[in-house]
């Protein structure tokens, strides 16, 4: 299968790194993702991967934890570094050269995020795993994914999540919820559909960055999405 895109940004939610309904890391899932990324790098596709941290901690849980929100957000960002290191290890075990670049400095284990360095790594065929979100509290890794995709000149944002794409209502609450394969940015706004958080969505819309939302459990989903097959929901202008 040949990729449609030269450079892509893959956003993987932290949940995709854990067993269904559980927290923590499921190494098998991380390995399965690494196998798919290996296929794409073999075709010469440049890949930046933004990792979530929801399998370990989300800042919005701060009040449940009795922790200050900003502190909990920094904890969430550190969680993404843990996931990033796990993905880096799995990729290297598959022979794929990789660098973890973090927006918050954790110099013992990864490089700081520097745009030109990230670009250079990708040109050299290294997968860049972007950890630490944007490095600031009150943001999400979806927003980091949209921002980095624009900053790094990626052709598309592939958002691998735990649902099959966008529905007209919440499929977990409404058994009759209908899947929508294609949408424009305006339709998402008019129909008040939930795709990603508003900051992330605005970043994609304002910069004309096409995105595809799909289920991480879809067989070879990342490879097929990169080939241009609609395996979930495509949102574009
Ligand atoms: N986070 C943050 N700033 C960022 C990115 C992430 O504060 O730029 C924190 C925030 O607490 C978030 C957590 O890191 O809840 C984990 O990221 P996210 O919830 O986006 O992960 P996902 O839902 O994709 O697993």
PDB file of C-alpha atoms and ligand atoms in Angstrom:
ATOM      1  CA  UNK A   1       0.000   0.000   0.000  1.00  0.00           C
ATOM      2  CA  UNK A   2       1.421   3.386  -0.934  1.00  0.00           C
ATOM      3  CA  UNK A   3       1.015   6.393   1.327  1.00  0.00           C
ATOM      4  CA  UNK A   4      -0.910   9.358   0.012  1.00  0.00           C
ATOM      5  CA  UNK A   5       0.997  11.714   2.291  1.00  0.00           C
ATOM      6  CA  UNK A   6       4.646  12.651   2.420  1.00  0.00           C
ATOM      7  CA  UNK A   7       4.589  13.867   6.001  1.00  0.00           C
ATOM      8  CA  UNK A   8       1.882  13.095   8.485  1.00  0.00           C
ATOM      9  CA  UNK A   9       1.078  13.729  12.094  1.00  0.00           C
ATOM     10  CA  UNK A  10      -0.403  10.829  14.018  1.00  0.00           C
ATOM     11  CA  UNK A  11      -2.138  11.591  17.305  1.00  0.00           C
ATOM     12  CA  UNK A  12      -2.545   8.549  19.526  1.00  0.00           C
ATOM     13  CA  UNK A  13      -4.728   8.876  22.576  1.00  0.00           C
ATOM     14  CA  UNK A  14      -3.280   7.450  25.771  1.00  0.00           C
ATOM     15  CA  UNK A  15      -6.245   5.076  26.040  1.00  0.00           C
ATOM     16  CA  UNK A  16      -4.902   3.353  22.944  1.00  0.00           C
ATOM     17  CA  UNK A  17      -1.844   2.327  24.950  1.00  0.00           C
ATOM     18  CA  UNK A  18      -3.835   0.527  27.654  1.00  0.00           C
ATOM     19  CA  UNK A  19      -6.072  -2.542  27.673  1.00  0.00           C
ATOM     20  CA  UNK A  20      -9.710  -1.633  27.127  1.00  0.00           C
ATOM     21  CA  UNK A  21     -11.192  -0.059  30.239  1.00  0.00           C
ATOM     22  CA  UNK A  22      -7.882  -0.239  32.088  1.00  0.00           C
ATOM     23  CA  UNK A  23      -5.126   2.202  32.910  1.00  0.00           C
ATOM     24  CA  UNK A  24      -1.359   1.836  32.511  1.00  0.00           C
ATOM     25  CA  UNK A  25       0.583   0.441  29.575  1.00  0.00           C
ATOM     26  CA  UNK A  26      -0.216  -2.590  27.447  1.00  0.00           C
ATOM     27  CA  UNK A  27       3.084  -3.263  25.717  1.00  0.00           C
ATOM     28  CA  UNK A  28       1.395  -5.427  23.059  1.00  0.00           C
ATOM     29  CA  UNK A  29      -0.662  -2.463  21.885  1.00  0.00           C
ATOM     30  CA  UNK A  30       2.389  -0.249  21.740  1.00  0.00           C
ATOM     31  CA  UNK A  31       4.190  -2.911  19.699  1.00  0.00           C
ATOM     32  CA  UNK A  32       1.251  -3.245  17.322  1.00  0.00           C
ATOM     33  CA  UNK A  33       1.399   0.478  16.621  1.00  0.00           C
ATOM     34  CA  UNK A  34       5.155   0.324  16.107  1.00  0.00           C
ATOM     35  CA  UNK A  35       4.654  -2.421  13.485  1.00  0.00           C
ATOM     36  CA  UNK A  36       2.328  -0.187  11.526  1.00  0.00           C
ATOM     37  CA  UNK A  37       4.691   2.773  11.710  1.00  0.00           C
ATOM     38  CA  UNK A  38       7.493   0.550  10.476  1.00  0.00           C
ATOM     39  CA  UNK A  39       5.513  -0.188   7.301  1.00  0.00           C
ATOM     40  CA  UNK A  40       5.061   3.525   6.676  1.00  0.00           C
ATOM     41  CA  UNK A  41       8.685   4.491   7.266  1.00  0.00           C
ATOM     42  CA  UNK A  42       9.692   1.711   4.853  1.00  0.00           C
ATOM     43  CA  UNK A  43       7.769   3.673   2.209  1.00  0.00           C
ATOM     44  CA  UNK A  44       9.635   6.851   3.121  1.00  0.00           C
ATOM     45  CA  UNK A  45       6.713   8.546   4.894  1.00  0.00           C
ATOM     46  CA  UNK A  46       7.831  11.179   7.411  1.00  0.00           C
ATOM     47  CA  UNK A  47       6.027  10.692  10.713  1.00  0.00           C
ATOM     48  CA  UNK A  48       5.514  12.894  13.747  1.00  0.00           C
ATOM     49  CA  UNK A  49       3.574  11.204  16.508  1.00  0.00           C
ATOM     50  CA  UNK A  50       1.908  13.111  19.348  1.00  0.00           C
ATOM     51  CA  UNK A  51       1.137  10.897  22.297  1.00  0.00           C
ATOM     52  CA  UNK A  52      -1.634  11.414  24.835  1.00  0.00           C
ATOM     53  CA  UNK A  53      -1.447  10.490  28.486  1.00  0.00           C
ATOM     54  CA  UNK A  54      -5.015   9.599  29.398  1.00  0.00           C
ATOM     55  CA  UNK A  55      -4.056   5.977  30.194  1.00  0.00           C
ATOM     56  CA  UNK A  56      -2.023   7.337  33.103  1.00  0.00           C
ATOM     57  CA  UNK A  57      -3.470  10.698  34.113  1.00  0.00           C
ATOM     58  CA  UNK A  58      -5.588  13.572  32.816  1.00  0.00           C
ATOM     59  CA  UNK A  59      -5.400  17.023  34.365  1.00  0.00           C
ATOM     60  CA  UNK A  60      -9.182  17.299  34.414  1.00  0.00           C
ATOM     61  CA  UNK A  61      -9.196  14.558  37.094  1.00  0.00           C
ATOM     62  CA  UNK A  62      -7.407  17.005  39.382  1.00  0.00           C
ATOM     63  CA  UNK A  63     -10.396  17.790  41.576  1.00  0.00           C
ATOM     64  CA  UNK A  64     -11.072  14.045  42.068  1.00  0.00           C
ATOM     65  CA  UNK A  65      -7.447  13.689  43.108  1.00  0.00           C
ATOM     66  CA  UNK A  66      -7.515  16.803  45.286  1.00  0.00           C
ATOM     67  CA  UNK A  67      -4.593  18.216  43.298  1.00  0.00           C
ATOM     68  CA  UNK A  68      -4.237  21.745  41.933  1.00  0.00           C
ATOM     69  CA  UNK A  69      -5.254  21.775  38.231  1.00  0.00           C
ATOM     70  CA  UNK A  70      -2.012  23.188  36.852  1.00  0.00           C
ATOM     71  CA  UNK A  71       0.026  20.658  38.841  1.00  0.00           C
ATOM     72  CA  UNK A  72      -2.193  17.832  37.604  1.00  0.00           C
ATOM     73  CA  UNK A  73      -1.713  19.083  34.035  1.00  0.00           C
ATOM     74  CA  UNK A  74       2.061  18.934  34.443  1.00  0.00           C
ATOM     75  CA  UNK A  75       1.619  15.395  35.767  1.00  0.00           C
ATOM     76  CA  UNK A  76      -0.427  14.635  32.642  1.00  0.00           C
ATOM     77  CA  UNK A  77       2.350  16.019  30.446  1.00  0.00           C
ATOM     78  CA  UNK A  78       4.867  13.797  32.226  1.00  0.00           C
ATOM     79  CA  UNK A  79       2.546  10.853  31.564  1.00  0.00           C
ATOM     80  CA  UNK A  80       2.870  11.557  27.847  1.00  0.00           C
ATOM     81  CA  UNK A  81       6.655  11.358  28.214  1.00  0.00           C
ATOM     82  CA  UNK A  82       6.299   7.860  29.712  1.00  0.00           C
ATOM     83  CA  UNK A  83       4.123   6.803  26.767  1.00  0.00           C
ATOM     84  CA  UNK A  84       6.542   8.424  24.333  1.00  0.00           C
ATOM     85  CA  UNK A  85       9.466   6.463  25.728  1.00  0.00           C
ATOM     86  CA  UNK A  86       7.442   3.242  25.474  1.00  0.00           C
ATOM     87  CA  UNK A  87       6.681   3.932  21.807  1.00  0.00           C
ATOM     88  CA  UNK A  88      10.296   4.877  21.104  1.00  0.00           C
ATOM     89  CA  UNK A  89      11.472   1.599  22.613  1.00  0.00           C
ATOM     90  CA  UNK A  90       8.950  -0.420  20.590  1.00  0.00           C
ATOM     91  CA  UNK A  91       9.913   1.369  17.365  1.00  0.00           C
ATOM     92  CA  UNK A  92      13.612   0.807  17.917  1.00  0.00           C
ATOM     93  CA  UNK A  93      12.966  -2.870  18.680  1.00  0.00           C
ATOM     94  CA  UNK A  94      11.448  -2.967  15.162  1.00  0.00           C
ATOM     95  CA  UNK A  95      14.533  -1.296  13.722  1.00  0.00           C
ATOM     96  CA  UNK A  96      12.867   2.086  13.196  1.00  0.00           C
ATOM     97  CA  UNK A  97      15.102   5.037  14.118  1.00  0.00           C
ATOM     98  CA  UNK A  98      13.254   7.306  16.532  1.00  0.00           C
ATOM     99  CA  UNK A  99      13.687  10.398  18.644  1.00  0.00           C
ATOM    100  CA  UNK A 100      11.504  11.529  21.528  1.00  0.00           C
ATOM    101  CA  UNK A 101      11.214  15.309  21.666  1.00  0.00           C
ATOM    102  CA  UNK A 102       9.484  16.802  24.662  1.00  0.00           C
ATOM    103  CA  UNK A 103       7.884  20.215  25.129  1.00  0.00           C
ATOM    104  CA  UNK A 104       8.810  20.063  28.800  1.00  0.00           C
ATOM    105  CA  UNK A 105      12.485  19.482  29.358  1.00  0.00           C
ATOM    106  CA  UNK A 106      13.346  16.024  30.674  1.00  0.00           C
ATOM    107  CA  UNK A 107      16.890  16.034  29.371  1.00  0.00           C
ATOM    108  CA  UNK A 108      18.004  12.732  30.829  1.00  0.00           C
ATOM    109  CA  UNK A 109      15.575  10.801  28.683  1.00  0.00           C
ATOM    110  CA  UNK A 110      14.667  12.876  25.631  1.00  0.00           C
ATOM    111  CA  UNK A 111      15.551  15.912  23.557  1.00  0.00           C
ATOM    112  CA  UNK A 112      13.760  19.219  23.942  1.00  0.00           C
ATOM    113  CA  UNK A 113      11.291  20.014  21.181  1.00  0.00           C
ATOM    114  CA  UNK A 114      13.010  22.286  18.667  1.00  0.00           C
ATOM    115  CA  UNK A 115      11.128  22.725  15.411  1.00  0.00           C
ATOM    116  CA  UNK A 116      14.100  22.655  13.072  1.00  0.00           C
ATOM    117  CA  UNK A 117      15.509  19.623  14.817  1.00  0.00           C
ATOM    118  CA  UNK A 118      12.204  17.794  14.507  1.00  0.00           C
ATOM    119  CA  UNK A 119      12.154  18.559  10.775  1.00  0.00           C
ATOM    120  CA  UNK A 120      15.728  17.366  10.350  1.00  0.00           C
ATOM    121  CA  UNK A 121      15.019  14.098  12.165  1.00  0.00           C
ATOM    122  CA  UNK A 122      12.054  13.434   9.894  1.00  0.00           C
ATOM    123  CA  UNK A 123      14.076  14.207   6.776  1.00  0.00           C
ATOM    124  CA  UNK A 124      16.583  11.617   7.958  1.00  0.00           C
ATOM    125  CA  UNK A 125      13.828   9.010   8.243  1.00  0.00           C
ATOM    126  CA  UNK A 126      13.468   9.106  12.018  1.00  0.00           C
ATOM    127  CA  UNK A 127      10.024   8.953  13.565  1.00  0.00           C
ATOM    128  CA  UNK A 128       9.696  11.899  15.915  1.00  0.00           C
ATOM    129  CA  UNK A 129       7.644  11.147  18.996  1.00  0.00           C
ATOM    130  CA  UNK A 130       6.404  14.441  20.392  1.00  0.00           C
ATOM    131  CA  UNK A 131       5.805  14.245  24.125  1.00  0.00           C
ATOM    132  CA  UNK A 132       4.835  16.801  26.753  1.00  0.00           C
ATOM    133  CA  UNK A 133       1.963  18.264  24.735  1.00  0.00           C
ATOM    134  CA  UNK A 134       2.555  21.977  24.241  1.00  0.00           C
ATOM    135  CA  UNK A 135       4.389  22.225  27.557  1.00  0.00           C
ATOM    136  CA  UNK A 136       1.693  24.415  29.126  1.00  0.00           C
ATOM    137  CA  UNK A 137      -1.163  23.488  31.426  1.00  0.00           C
ATOM    138  CA  UNK A 138      -4.839  23.863  30.385  1.00  0.00           C
ATOM    139  CA  UNK A 139      -4.164  22.394  26.940  1.00  0.00           C
ATOM    140  CA  UNK A 140      -4.692  18.907  25.567  1.00  0.00           C
ATOM    141  CA  UNK A 141      -2.571  16.685  23.388  1.00  0.00           C
ATOM    142  CA  UNK A 142      -5.213  17.096  20.646  1.00  0.00           C
ATOM    143  CA  UNK A 143      -4.354  20.787  20.583  1.00  0.00           C
ATOM    144  CA  UNK A 144      -0.649  19.942  20.610  1.00  0.00           C
ATOM    145  CA  UNK A 145      -1.236  17.574  17.676  1.00  0.00           C
ATOM    146  CA  UNK A 146      -3.025  20.234  15.626  1.00  0.00           C
ATOM    147  CA  UNK A 147      -0.440  22.897  16.451  1.00  0.00           C
ATOM    148  CA  UNK A 148       2.557  20.669  15.727  1.00  0.00           C
ATOM    149  CA  UNK A 149       1.000  19.395  12.500  1.00  0.00           C
ATOM    150  CA  UNK A 150       0.691  22.974  11.273  1.00  0.00           C
ATOM    151  CA  UNK A 151       4.115  24.036  12.571  1.00  0.00           C
ATOM    152  CA  UNK A 152       5.841  21.026  10.979  1.00  0.00           C
ATOM    153  CA  UNK A 153       4.036  21.330   7.655  1.00  0.00           C
ATOM    154  CA  UNK A 154       2.281  17.955   7.902  1.00  0.00           C
ATOM    155  CA  UNK A 155      -0.142  17.083   5.107  1.00  0.00           C
ATOM    156  CA  UNK A 156      -2.760  15.572   7.404  1.00  0.00           C
ATOM    157  CA  UNK A 157      -3.607  14.893  11.033  1.00  0.00           C
ATOM    158  CA  UNK A 158      -4.565  11.279  11.710  1.00  0.00           C
ATOM    159  CA  UNK A 159      -6.312  11.012  15.060  1.00  0.00           C
ATOM    160  CA  UNK A 160      -6.299   7.436  16.345  1.00  0.00           C
ATOM    161  CA  UNK A 161      -8.764   7.096  19.167  1.00  0.00           C
ATOM    162  CA  UNK A 162     -11.139   4.536  20.726  1.00  0.00           C
ATOM    163  CA  UNK A 163     -14.192   5.328  18.577  1.00  0.00           C
ATOM    164  CA  UNK A 164     -14.776   4.602  14.896  1.00  0.00           C
ATOM    165  CA  UNK A 165     -15.005   8.252  13.919  1.00  0.00           C
ATOM    166  CA  UNK A 166     -17.618  10.991  14.331  1.00  0.00           C
ATOM    167  CA  UNK A 167     -21.259  10.149  15.117  1.00  0.00           C
ATOM    168  CA  UNK A 168     -24.364  12.344  15.099  1.00  0.00           C
ATOM    169  CA  UNK A 169     -24.723  11.625  18.841  1.00  0.00           C
ATOM    170  CA  UNK A 170     -22.718   9.791  21.493  1.00  0.00           C
ATOM    171  CA  UNK A 171     -22.660   6.084  20.471  1.00  0.00           C
ATOM    172  CA  UNK A 172     -21.995   5.096  24.090  1.00  0.00           C
ATOM    173  CA  UNK A 173     -25.298   6.677  25.125  1.00  0.00           C
ATOM    174  CA  UNK A 174     -27.436   6.335  22.008  1.00  0.00           C
ATOM    175  CA  UNK A 175     -27.570   2.876  20.329  1.00  0.00           C
ATOM    176  CA  UNK A 176     -29.081   4.544  17.216  1.00  0.00           C
ATOM    177  CA  UNK A 177     -26.206   7.010  16.817  1.00  0.00           C
ATOM    178  CA  UNK A 178     -25.225   7.214  13.133  1.00  0.00           C
ATOM    179  CA  UNK A 179     -21.641   7.235  11.947  1.00  0.00           C
ATOM    180  CA  UNK A 180     -20.753  10.109   9.591  1.00  0.00           C
ATOM    181  CA  UNK A 181     -17.965   9.270   7.105  1.00  0.00           C
ATOM    182  CA  UNK A 182     -17.264  12.781   5.776  1.00  0.00           C
ATOM    183  CA  UNK A 183     -17.735  16.293   7.062  1.00  0.00           C
ATOM    184  CA  UNK A 184     -16.631  19.824   6.321  1.00  0.00           C
ATOM    185  CA  UNK A 185     -15.387  22.041   9.147  1.00  0.00           C
ATOM    186  CA  UNK A 186     -18.506  24.199   8.775  1.00  0.00           C
ATOM    187  CA  UNK A 187     -20.802  21.155   9.084  1.00  0.00           C
ATOM    188  CA  UNK A 188     -19.082  20.153  12.316  1.00  0.00           C
ATOM    189  CA  UNK A 189     -19.747  23.612  13.739  1.00  0.00           C
ATOM    190  CA  UNK A 190     -23.316  23.902  12.402  1.00  0.00           C
ATOM    191  CA  UNK A 191     -24.293  20.449  13.713  1.00  0.00           C
ATOM    192  CA  UNK A 192     -22.355  20.997  16.962  1.00  0.00           C
ATOM    193  CA  UNK A 193     -20.574  17.668  16.541  1.00  0.00           C
ATOM    194  CA  UNK A 194     -17.870  16.570  18.915  1.00  0.00           C
ATOM    195  CA  UNK A 195     -14.611  15.862  17.072  1.00  0.00           C
ATOM    196  CA  UNK A 196     -11.894  17.149  19.387  1.00  0.00           C
ATOM    197  CA  UNK A 197     -11.596  20.036  21.829  1.00  0.00           C
ATOM    198  CA  UNK A 198     -12.451  23.454  20.470  1.00  0.00           C
ATOM    199  CA  UNK A 199      -8.922  24.869  20.516  1.00  0.00           C
ATOM    200  CA  UNK A 200      -7.621  21.898  18.530  1.00  0.00           C
ATOM    201  CA  UNK A 201     -10.526  22.041  16.104  1.00  0.00           C
ATOM    202  CA  UNK A 202     -10.084  25.799  15.536  1.00  0.00           C
ATOM    203  CA  UNK A 203      -6.386  25.257  14.808  1.00  0.00           C
ATOM    204  CA  UNK A 204      -7.213  22.676  12.114  1.00  0.00           C
ATOM    205  CA  UNK A 205     -10.028  24.745  10.616  1.00  0.00           C
ATOM    206  CA  UNK A 206      -8.125  28.033  10.497  1.00  0.00           C
ATOM    207  CA  UNK A 207      -5.128  26.387   8.851  1.00  0.00           C
ATOM    208  CA  UNK A 208      -7.040  24.132   6.463  1.00  0.00           C
ATOM    209  CA  UNK A 209      -5.477  21.027   8.011  1.00  0.00           C
ATOM    210  CA  UNK A 210      -7.459  17.944   6.967  1.00  0.00           C
ATOM    211  CA  UNK A 211      -7.997  15.338   9.619  1.00  0.00           C
ATOM    212  CA  UNK A 212      -9.190  11.785   9.896  1.00  0.00           C
ATOM    213  CA  UNK A 213     -10.595  10.357  13.116  1.00  0.00           C
ATOM    214  CA  UNK A 214     -10.535   6.570  13.349  1.00  0.00           C
ATOM    215  CA  UNK A 215     -10.401   3.677  15.758  1.00  0.00           C
ATOM    216  CA  UNK A 216      -6.965   2.612  16.844  1.00  0.00           C
ATOM    217  CA  UNK A 217      -8.282  -0.980  16.898  1.00  0.00           C
ATOM    218  CA  UNK A 218      -9.068  -0.872  13.178  1.00  0.00           C
ATOM    219  CA  UNK A 219      -6.766  -3.513  11.570  1.00  0.00           C
ATOM    220  CA  UNK A 220      -3.837  -1.734   9.922  1.00  0.00           C
ATOM    221  CA  UNK A 221      -5.822   1.484  10.463  1.00  0.00           C
ATOM    222  CA  UNK A 222      -2.848   3.839  10.497  1.00  0.00           C
ATOM    223  CA  UNK A 223      -1.379   2.341   7.307  1.00  0.00           C
ATOM    224  CA  UNK A 224      -4.750   2.413   5.533  1.00  0.00           C
ATOM    225  CA  UNK A 225      -5.493   5.958   6.693  1.00  0.00           C
ATOM    226  CA  UNK A 226      -2.076   7.041   5.436  1.00  0.00           C
ATOM    227  CA  UNK A 227      -2.908   5.454   2.077  1.00  0.00           C
ATOM    228  CA  UNK A 228      -5.936   7.747   1.896  1.00  0.00           C
ATOM    229  CA  UNK A 229      -8.557   5.104   2.719  1.00  0.00           C
ATOM    230  CA  UNK A 230     -11.322   6.550   4.862  1.00  0.00           C
ATOM    231  CA  UNK A 231     -11.273   4.205   7.862  1.00  0.00           C
ATOM    232  CA  UNK A 232     -13.285   6.547  10.097  1.00  0.00           C
ATOM    233  CA  UNK A 233     -14.387  10.116   9.465  1.00  0.00           C
ATOM    234  CA  UNK A 234     -12.600  12.620   7.226  1.00  0.00           C
ATOM    235  CA  UNK A 235     -12.993  16.308   8.021  1.00  0.00           C
ATOM    236  CA  UNK A 236     -11.753  18.822   5.491  1.00  0.00           C
ATOM    237  CA  UNK A 237     -12.719  22.101   3.858  1.00  0.00           C
TER     238      UNK A 237
HETATM  239  N1  LIG B   1      -1.608  18.347  29.016  1.00  0.00           N
HETATM  240  C1  LIG B   1      -1.361  19.699  29.259  1.00  0.00           C
HETATM  241  N2  LIG B   1      -0.908  20.493  28.236  1.00  0.00           N
HETATM  242  C2  LIG B   1      -0.709  20.002  26.978  1.00  0.00           C
HETATM  243  C3  LIG B   1      -0.993  18.635  26.736  1.00  0.00           C
HETATM  244  C4  LIG B   1      -1.441  17.831  27.770  1.00  0.00           C
HETATM  245  O1  LIG B   1      -1.550  20.178  30.365  1.00  0.00           O
HETATM  246  O2  LIG B   1      -0.283  20.758  26.087  1.00  0.00           O
HETATM  247  C5  LIG B   1      -1.989  17.470  30.146  1.00  0.00           C
HETATM  248  C6  LIG B   1      -3.473  17.523  30.477  1.00  0.00           C
HETATM  249  O3  LIG B   1      -3.615  17.386  31.871  1.00  0.00           O
HETATM  250  C7  LIG B   1      -4.009  16.272  29.784  1.00  0.00           C
HETATM  251  C8  LIG B   1      -2.867  15.307  29.992  1.00  0.00           C
HETATM  252  O4  LIG B   1      -1.697  16.123  29.823  1.00  0.00           O
HETATM  253  O5  LIG B   1      -5.194  15.832  30.390  1.00  0.00           O
HETATM  254  C9  LIG B   1      -2.833  14.135  29.050  1.00  0.00           C
HETATM  255  O6  LIG B   1      -3.136  14.539  27.738  1.00  0.00           O
HETATM  256  P1  LIG B   1      -4.550  14.210  27.042  1.00  0.00           P
HETATM  257  O7  LIG B   1      -5.655  14.244  28.042  1.00  0.00           O
HETATM  258  O8  LIG B   1      -4.687  15.124  25.865  1.00  0.00           O
HETATM  259  O9  LIG B   1      -4.303  12.719  26.552  1.00  0.00           O
HETATM  260  P2  LIG B   1      -5.258  11.724  25.748  1.00  0.00           P
HETATM  261  O10 LIG B   1      -6.688  12.045  26.094  1.00  0.00           O
HETATM  262  O11 LIG B   1      -5.007  11.967  24.305  1.00  0.00           O
HETATM  263  O12 LIG B   1      -4.814  10.372  26.172  1.00  0.00           O
END
